[in-house]
Amino acid sequence: MKARMKNPAYVLPDGLKGIQTMLKGVYSAGASQEVLELTALRASQINGCSACVYSHVQNLKKAGESDERIGNVAAWQEAPFYTDAERAALALAEAMTRNVADRSGDAVPDELWDAVADHYDEKQLSAIILNIAVTNMFNRLNVTIKEPAGQTWG
């Protein structure tokens, strides 16, 4: 499969610079790479973005994550492989990805917010939120242009 067009972030270099600056902030805020990748993987699974799922799986493998943890992200609620902090972050990823579009109440209920805030400081939580938001943006770009899994961007 071939993409419909080059990724818009690469077509508009000023847009890419802004995204890169945001991601630099995300990765410097003290949230672990594993949590950032796990939440990005979960959002990408929900959005059906094969290019992003592929990318986040590869990143998790490079970070030394086990096959059990990578392979069970879609079933994290039932799988025994995640810490309470990771579960809170994964729940936030699902709420931000699903509930914003389909909400009938709070997209992120207070109980979920409190659970996540119990595990992460404000900088880490900011990084997780921005990372999930950027992931959702890239999912939407890639699904729209039909970016294939394993494609090298640029």
Short mmCIF file of C-alpha atoms in Angstrom, two decimals:
data_model
loop_
_atom_site.label_atom_id
_atom_site.label_comp_id
_atom_site.label_asym_id
_atom_site.label_seq_id
_atom_site.Cartn_x
_atom_site.Cartn_y
_atom_site.Cartn_z
CA MET A 1 0.00 0.00 0.00
CA LYS A 2 1.20 3.48 -0.81
CA ALA A 3 0.30 6.66 1.07
CA ARG A 4 -1.99 9.10 -0.72
CA MET A 5 0.51 11.87 -0.17
CA LYS A 6 3.53 12.81 1.89
CA ASN A 7 2.72 13.36 5.56
CA PRO A 8 1.40 16.94 5.96
CA ALA A 9 3.82 17.54 8.83
CA TYR A 10 6.66 17.10 6.33
CA VAL A 11 4.98 19.11 3.59
CA LEU A 12 4.76 22.11 5.95
CA PRO A 13 8.19 22.34 7.63
CA ASP A 14 7.10 25.09 10.04
CA GLY A 15 4.38 22.77 11.32
CA LEU A 16 6.93 20.01 11.83
CA LYS A 17 9.19 22.37 13.78
CA GLY A 18 6.34 23.11 16.16
CA ILE A 19 5.59 19.42 16.65
CA GLN A 20 9.28 18.66 17.24
CA THR A 21 9.48 21.42 19.83
CA MET A 22 6.42 20.07 21.62
CA LEU A 23 7.82 16.53 21.61
CA LYS A 24 11.14 17.79 22.96
CA GLY A 25 9.21 19.21 25.90
CA VAL A 26 7.28 15.98 26.33
CA TYR A 27 10.42 13.87 26.52
CA SER A 28 12.17 16.23 28.92
CA ALA A 29 9.40 16.35 31.55
CA GLY A 30 10.30 13.22 33.50
CA ALA A 31 7.57 10.83 32.40
CA SER A 32 9.11 7.48 31.47
CA GLN A 33 9.57 6.59 27.81
CA GLU A 34 7.68 3.36 28.51
CA VAL A 35 4.57 5.18 29.77
CA LEU A 36 4.68 7.61 26.86
CA GLU A 37 5.02 4.78 24.34
CA LEU A 38 2.39 2.56 26.00
CA THR A 39 -0.17 5.36 26.01
CA ALA A 40 0.68 6.32 22.43
CA LEU A 41 0.33 2.69 21.38
CA ARG A 42 -3.09 2.44 23.05
CA ALA A 43 -4.38 5.63 21.40
CA SER A 44 -3.06 4.41 18.04
CA GLN A 45 -4.79 1.04 18.46
CA ILE A 46 -8.09 2.76 19.22
CA ASN A 47 -7.72 5.04 16.20
CA GLY A 48 -6.72 2.18 13.87
CA CYS A 49 -3.47 3.83 12.79
CA SER A 50 -1.28 0.97 11.60
CA ALA A 51 1.72 3.23 10.94
CA CYS A 52 1.66 4.52 14.53
CA VAL A 53 0.95 1.11 16.07
CA TYR A 54 3.95 -0.26 14.18
CA SER A 55 6.15 2.66 15.24
CA HIS A 56 5.22 2.48 18.93
CA VAL A 57 5.68 -1.31 19.04
CA GLN A 58 9.15 -0.87 17.54
CA ASN A 59 9.98 1.88 20.04
CA LEU A 60 8.84 -0.30 22.95
CA LYS A 61 10.94 -3.22 21.70
CA LYS A 62 13.99 -0.94 21.44
CA ALA A 63 13.32 0.20 25.01
CA GLY A 64 13.47 -3.44 26.14
CA GLU A 65 9.77 -3.98 26.83
CA SER A 66 8.58 -7.58 27.00
CA ASP A 67 6.35 -9.18 24.40
CA GLU A 68 3.74 -9.71 27.13
CA ARG A 69 3.54 -6.01 27.93
CA ILE A 70 3.55 -4.90 24.29
CA GLY A 71 1.11 -7.56 23.15
CA ASN A 72 -1.44 -6.95 25.88
CA VAL A 73 -1.81 -3.17 25.67
CA ALA A 74 -5.19 -3.55 23.94
CA ALA A 75 -6.34 -5.66 26.92
CA TRP A 76 -4.49 -3.76 29.64
CA GLN A 77 -7.47 -3.76 32.02
CA GLU A 78 -7.44 -7.55 32.24
CA ALA A 79 -3.70 -8.16 31.83
CA PRO A 80 -1.45 -8.45 34.92
CA PHE A 81 1.58 -6.80 33.29
CA TYR A 82 1.07 -3.13 34.20
CA THR A 83 1.62 -1.05 37.32
CA ASP A 84 -1.13 1.06 38.87
CA ALA A 85 0.56 4.17 37.47
CA GLU A 86 0.66 2.69 33.96
CA ARG A 87 -2.99 1.63 34.25
CA ALA A 88 -3.96 5.18 35.22
CA ALA A 89 -2.05 6.56 32.22
CA LEU A 90 -3.60 3.99 29.86
CA ALA A 91 -7.07 4.88 31.18
CA LEU A 92 -6.30 8.54 30.50
CA ALA A 93 -5.18 7.68 26.95
CA GLU A 94 -8.48 5.88 26.35
CA ALA A 95 -10.53 8.73 27.83
CA MET A 96 -8.71 11.38 25.80
CA THR A 97 -8.99 9.32 22.62
CA ARG A 98 -12.55 8.00 22.93
CA ASN A 99 -14.46 10.22 25.30
CA VAL A 100 -13.65 13.58 23.79
CA ALA A 101 -15.51 12.66 20.61
CA ASP A 102 -18.23 10.48 22.12
CA ARG A 103 -18.79 12.09 25.49
CA SER A 104 -22.09 12.47 27.21
CA GLY A 105 -20.46 13.78 30.39
CA ASP A 106 -16.93 14.64 31.41
CA ALA A 107 -14.39 13.39 28.89
CA VAL A 108 -12.01 12.76 31.77
CA PRO A 109 -14.03 12.12 34.94
CA ASP A 110 -12.72 13.46 38.23
CA GLU A 111 -12.11 9.92 39.53
CA LEU A 112 -9.81 9.18 36.58
CA TRP A 113 -8.06 12.54 36.93
CA ASP A 114 -7.45 11.90 40.61
CA ALA A 115 -6.10 8.42 39.90
CA VAL A 116 -3.63 9.71 37.31
CA ALA A 117 -2.62 12.69 39.46
CA ASP A 118 -1.85 10.30 42.33
CA HIS A 119 0.95 8.76 40.24
CA TYR A 120 2.44 11.65 38.27
CA ASP A 121 3.55 15.17 39.13
CA GLU A 122 2.32 18.14 37.11
CA LYS A 123 5.25 18.08 34.65
CA GLN A 124 4.95 14.34 34.04
CA LEU A 125 1.18 14.58 33.69
CA SER A 126 1.58 17.47 31.25
CA ALA A 127 3.97 15.34 29.19
CA ILE A 128 1.56 12.40 29.15
CA ILE A 129 -1.37 14.62 28.12
CA LEU A 130 0.60 16.36 25.35
CA ASN A 131 1.97 13.04 24.13
CA ILE A 132 -1.51 11.52 23.88
CA ALA A 133 -2.77 14.64 22.08
CA VAL A 134 0.12 14.58 19.57
CA THR A 135 -0.41 10.85 19.05
CA ASN A 136 -4.09 11.44 18.27
CA MET A 137 -3.08 14.18 15.81
CA PHE A 138 -0.61 11.88 14.03
CA ASN A 139 -3.16 9.04 14.04
CA ARG A 140 -5.62 11.30 12.24
CA LEU A 141 -3.02 12.49 9.74
CA ASN A 142 -1.82 8.97 8.96
CA VAL A 143 -5.28 7.42 8.70
CA THR A 144 -6.36 10.22 6.35
CA ILE A 145 -3.39 9.86 4.00
CA LYS A 146 -3.31 6.05 4.42
CA GLU A 147 0.26 5.97 5.70
CA PRO A 148 1.33 2.31 5.62
CA ALA A 149 2.88 0.54 8.58
CA GLY A 150 6.65 0.46 8.42
CA GLN A 151 6.85 3.51 6.14
CA THR A 152 9.76 5.81 6.78
CA TRP A 153 8.49 9.36 7.21
CA GLY A 154 10.08 12.29 5.52
#
